[in-house]
Amino acid sequence: MIKETMSIEEAVRAYPGITETLNEMGIDFCCGGKKNLGEALKEKNLEVSSALDFLNRRKDETTEEGMTLKDAMALERPELITYIIKNHHRKEEKLLGETDALLAKILMVHYAHHGEELSEIYRLFLSLKAELSAHLAKEEKVVFPLMLEMDDEKVSELEDEHEAAGEILHELERRTGGFVAPSDACRTYELAFAKLKELNDDIHIHIFLENSVLFNKEA
């Protein structure tokens, strides 16, 4: 059973099916995984008892096809690294390209009515894209190979980079009102925000798997 005394990380490790619900609640389970769950719920102005009841009702759900998050958590270090690269790095690279094109398009089309907010959203996204692209390359070309040789010296650098990416994602979520397009948005506008949310959610899982699982596994 999920309890308010658990850390967010402990709750997700025990019940990986709650990640989607935590995203809906705005609870950061990747960079903020060490935080007490009860305190995190209070910070979001959620009634703790009701939120815990809801989480416990949904704790065994999963919407993933094929290998679930629970399955991935059980992998040994080499297999988990391969899984992260295949299922998160490649997906996020694709999403970054798609989202960039969509945001650039709606910035041009909707500048007259939404120029200020879209300019800031696009600036933040480009910062995230630069941060994440360099991060993925560093993981694949330097840190992951070292980890396979039982050298974890650079893991702390990745954790710092995760924190930086997480801060940008928090600001993007705030600026987009939870990735909800405005009432006068066209289909492309809605799709751009949907892609941003998909990217946000995937990065959260990606960072959780590294911070809370991979970096704690022995080679």
Short mmCIF file of C-alpha atoms in Angstrom, two decimals:
data_model
loop_
_atom_site.label_atom_id
_atom_site.label_comp_id
_atom_site.label_asym_id
_atom_site.label_seq_id
_atom_site.Cartn_x
_atom_site.Cartn_y
_atom_site.Cartn_z
CA MET A 1 0.00 0.00 0.00
CA ILE A 2 1.18 3.51 -0.82
CA LYS A 3 1.64 5.61 2.33
CA GLU A 4 2.30 9.30 2.81
CA THR A 5 5.47 8.52 4.77
CA MET A 6 7.07 6.98 1.67
CA SER A 7 9.39 8.95 -0.54
CA ILE A 8 8.04 9.46 -4.06
CA GLU A 9 10.84 7.22 -5.33
CA GLU A 10 9.88 4.42 -2.94
CA ALA A 11 6.26 4.58 -4.07
CA VAL A 12 7.17 4.39 -7.76
CA ARG A 13 9.67 1.59 -7.24
CA ALA A 14 6.99 -0.43 -5.41
CA TYR A 15 4.15 0.48 -7.78
CA PRO A 16 5.45 1.62 -11.21
CA GLY A 17 1.86 1.87 -12.48
CA ILE A 18 1.36 5.18 -10.64
CA THR A 19 3.69 7.22 -12.86
CA GLU A 20 0.93 8.44 -15.17
CA THR A 21 -1.22 9.43 -12.19
CA LEU A 22 1.69 11.30 -10.59
CA ASN A 23 2.20 13.19 -13.86
CA GLU A 24 -1.48 14.13 -13.84
CA MET A 25 -1.09 15.40 -10.28
CA GLY A 26 2.03 17.36 -11.19
CA ILE A 27 4.20 15.33 -8.81
CA ASP A 28 7.86 15.13 -9.88
CA PHE A 29 8.98 11.51 -9.45
CA CYS A 30 12.27 11.83 -11.33
CA CYS A 31 14.43 14.69 -10.03
CA GLY A 32 12.16 15.11 -7.00
CA GLY A 33 11.99 11.42 -6.17
CA LYS A 34 13.68 11.74 -2.77
CA LYS A 35 10.92 14.03 -1.48
CA ASN A 36 8.33 12.75 0.99
CA LEU A 37 5.13 11.83 -0.87
CA GLY A 38 2.79 13.38 1.70
CA GLU A 39 4.67 16.68 1.60
CA ALA A 40 4.68 16.67 -2.20
CA LEU A 41 0.90 16.21 -2.27
CA LYS A 42 0.44 19.08 0.20
CA GLU A 43 2.64 21.33 -1.94
CA LYS A 44 0.24 20.71 -4.84
CA ASN A 45 -2.69 21.66 -2.55
CA LEU A 46 -4.05 18.12 -2.76
CA GLU A 47 -5.94 16.56 0.13
CA VAL A 48 -3.48 13.88 1.20
CA SER A 49 -5.93 11.15 2.26
CA SER A 50 -8.01 11.45 -0.92
CA ALA A 51 -4.93 11.59 -3.16
CA LEU A 52 -3.45 8.49 -1.49
CA ASP A 53 -6.77 6.64 -1.91
CA PHE A 54 -6.74 7.54 -5.60
CA LEU A 55 -3.12 6.43 -6.03
CA ASN A 56 -3.81 3.14 -4.29
CA ARG A 57 -6.79 2.47 -6.55
CA ARG A 58 -4.58 3.00 -9.61
CA LYS A 59 -1.31 1.57 -8.33
CA ASP A 60 -1.45 -1.63 -10.37
CA GLU A 61 -2.48 -0.03 -13.66
CA THR A 62 -0.18 0.14 -16.64
CA THR A 63 -0.73 1.61 -20.09
CA GLU A 64 2.59 0.43 -21.51
CA GLU A 65 2.76 -2.13 -24.28
CA GLY A 66 5.40 -4.85 -24.23
CA MET A 67 7.92 -4.41 -21.44
CA THR A 68 6.49 -2.44 -18.53
CA LEU A 69 8.37 -0.05 -16.28
CA LYS A 70 8.36 -2.77 -13.63
CA ASP A 71 10.02 -5.16 -16.10
CA ALA A 72 12.64 -2.55 -17.00
CA MET A 73 13.46 -1.94 -13.34
CA ALA A 74 14.33 -5.63 -12.95
CA LEU A 75 16.91 -5.62 -15.75
CA GLU A 76 20.60 -5.92 -14.96
CA ARG A 77 22.80 -2.90 -15.63
CA PRO A 78 23.90 -3.75 -19.22
CA GLU A 79 20.36 -4.65 -20.33
CA LEU A 80 18.87 -1.60 -18.64
CA ILE A 81 21.33 0.70 -20.40
CA THR A 82 20.36 -0.87 -23.73
CA TYR A 83 16.69 -0.46 -22.85
CA ILE A 84 17.10 3.23 -21.94
CA ILE A 85 18.95 4.01 -25.16
CA LYS A 86 16.46 2.16 -27.37
CA ASN A 87 13.22 3.17 -25.66
CA HIS A 88 13.99 6.66 -24.34
CA HIS A 89 16.99 8.19 -26.12
CA ARG A 90 15.74 7.37 -29.62
CA LYS A 91 12.17 8.36 -28.76
CA GLU A 92 13.21 11.68 -27.24
CA GLU A 93 15.42 12.54 -30.21
CA LYS A 94 12.42 12.00 -32.50
CA LEU A 95 10.12 14.03 -30.25
CA LEU A 96 12.62 16.89 -30.04
CA GLY A 97 12.70 17.18 -33.83
CA GLU A 98 8.94 16.93 -34.25
CA THR A 99 8.21 19.40 -31.45
CA ASP A 100 10.78 21.91 -32.72
CA ALA A 101 9.14 21.99 -36.16
CA LEU A 102 5.64 22.38 -34.69
CA LEU A 103 6.58 25.13 -32.24
CA ALA A 104 8.43 27.09 -34.93
CA LYS A 105 5.36 26.85 -37.17
CA ILE A 106 2.80 28.01 -34.60
CA LEU A 107 5.12 30.81 -33.48
CA MET A 108 5.01 32.21 -37.00
CA VAL A 109 1.28 31.61 -37.57
CA HIS A 110 0.01 32.73 -34.17
CA TYR A 111 2.51 35.47 -33.34
CA ALA A 112 -0.06 38.28 -33.59
CA HIS A 113 -2.17 36.91 -30.71
CA HIS A 114 0.23 34.66 -28.78
CA GLY A 115 3.66 35.97 -29.71
CA GLU A 116 4.91 36.76 -26.21
CA GLU A 117 4.01 33.44 -24.59
CA LEU A 118 5.02 31.34 -27.61
CA SER A 119 8.37 33.11 -27.87
CA GLU A 120 9.16 32.24 -24.26
CA ILE A 121 7.93 28.66 -24.66
CA TYR A 122 10.07 28.21 -27.78
CA ARG A 123 13.11 29.72 -26.05
CA LEU A 124 12.70 27.30 -23.14
CA PHE A 125 12.19 24.38 -25.50
CA LEU A 126 15.38 25.20 -27.41
CA SER A 127 17.26 25.31 -24.11
CA LEU A 128 15.85 21.89 -23.26
CA LYS A 129 16.72 20.56 -26.72
CA ALA A 130 20.33 21.74 -26.42
CA GLU A 131 20.65 20.39 -22.87
CA LEU A 132 19.10 17.03 -23.67
CA SER A 133 20.88 16.47 -26.99
CA ALA A 134 24.28 16.99 -25.36
CA HIS A 135 23.22 14.86 -22.39
CA LEU A 136 22.17 11.88 -24.52
CA ALA A 137 25.44 12.00 -26.46
CA LYS A 138 27.45 12.15 -23.23
CA GLU A 139 25.59 9.18 -21.79
CA GLU A 140 26.01 7.00 -24.87
CA LYS A 141 29.58 7.90 -25.79
CA VAL A 142 31.20 8.41 -22.38
CA VAL A 143 29.29 7.61 -19.19
CA PHE A 144 27.41 4.43 -20.08
CA PRO A 145 30.55 2.73 -21.47
CA LEU A 146 32.38 3.67 -18.25
CA MET A 147 29.52 2.27 -16.17
CA LEU A 148 29.78 -1.02 -18.03
CA GLU A 149 33.43 -1.08 -16.94
CA MET A 150 32.29 -0.54 -13.32
CA ASP A 151 33.42 3.09 -13.31
CA ASP A 152 30.63 5.26 -11.85
CA GLU A 153 32.75 8.37 -11.35
CA LYS A 154 30.74 10.54 -13.74
CA VAL A 155 27.27 9.53 -12.51
CA SER A 156 26.99 12.66 -10.37
CA GLU A 157 27.45 14.78 -13.50
CA LEU A 158 24.45 13.08 -15.09
CA GLU A 159 22.36 13.69 -11.98
CA ASP A 160 23.21 17.41 -12.13
CA GLU A 161 22.22 17.49 -15.80
CA HIS A 162 18.96 15.72 -14.98
CA GLU A 163 18.24 18.43 -12.43
CA ALA A 164 18.85 21.15 -15.03
CA ALA A 165 16.55 19.47 -17.55
CA GLY A 166 13.92 18.98 -14.85
CA GLU A 167 13.91 22.68 -14.03
CA ILE A 168 13.31 23.57 -17.69
CA LEU A 169 10.46 21.04 -17.87
CA HIS A 170 8.85 22.53 -14.76
CA GLU A 171 8.98 25.98 -16.33
CA LEU A 172 7.60 24.71 -19.64
CA GLU A 173 4.71 23.07 -17.81
CA ARG A 174 4.00 26.31 -15.97
CA ARG A 175 4.22 28.46 -19.10
CA THR A 176 1.88 26.18 -21.05
CA GLY A 177 -0.64 25.79 -18.23
CA GLY A 178 0.02 22.08 -18.01
CA PHE A 179 0.54 21.71 -21.77
CA VAL A 180 -3.01 22.85 -22.52
CA ALA A 181 -3.41 24.86 -25.72
CA PRO A 182 -5.49 28.08 -25.60
CA SER A 183 -9.15 28.06 -26.63
CA ASP A 184 -8.41 29.66 -30.03
CA ALA A 185 -5.68 27.14 -30.86
CA CYS A 186 -5.58 25.39 -34.23
CA ARG A 187 -4.91 21.66 -34.62
CA THR A 188 -1.18 22.27 -35.11
CA TYR A 189 -1.05 24.33 -31.89
CA GLU A 190 -2.77 21.50 -29.99
CA LEU A 191 -0.43 18.93 -31.52
CA ALA A 192 2.65 20.97 -30.54
CA PHE A 193 1.53 21.06 -26.91
CA ALA A 194 0.63 17.35 -27.00
CA LYS A 195 4.14 16.57 -28.25
CA LEU A 196 5.61 18.71 -25.47
CA LYS A 197 3.61 16.74 -22.90
CA GLU A 198 4.67 13.43 -24.44
CA LEU A 199 8.31 14.55 -24.29
CA ASN A 200 7.89 15.74 -20.69
CA ASP A 201 6.36 12.44 -19.59
CA ASP A 202 9.00 10.34 -21.33
CA ILE A 203 11.86 12.35 -19.83
CA HIS A 204 10.38 11.84 -16.36
CA ILE A 205 10.41 8.05 -16.83
CA HIS A 206 13.90 8.23 -18.38
CA ILE A 207 15.34 10.21 -15.46
CA PHE A 208 13.60 8.00 -12.89
CA LEU A 209 15.08 4.88 -14.46
CA GLU A 210 18.56 6.39 -14.28
CA ASN A 211 18.50 8.27 -10.96
CA SER A 212 16.49 5.75 -8.96
CA VAL A 213 17.31 2.44 -10.65
CA LEU A 214 20.35 2.35 -12.96
CA PHE A 215 22.67 4.41 -10.77
CA ASN A 216 21.91 2.12 -7.84
CA LYS A 217 22.62 -1.14 -9.68
CA GLU A 218 25.90 -2.97 -9.45
CA ALA A 219 27.67 -3.79 -12.72
#
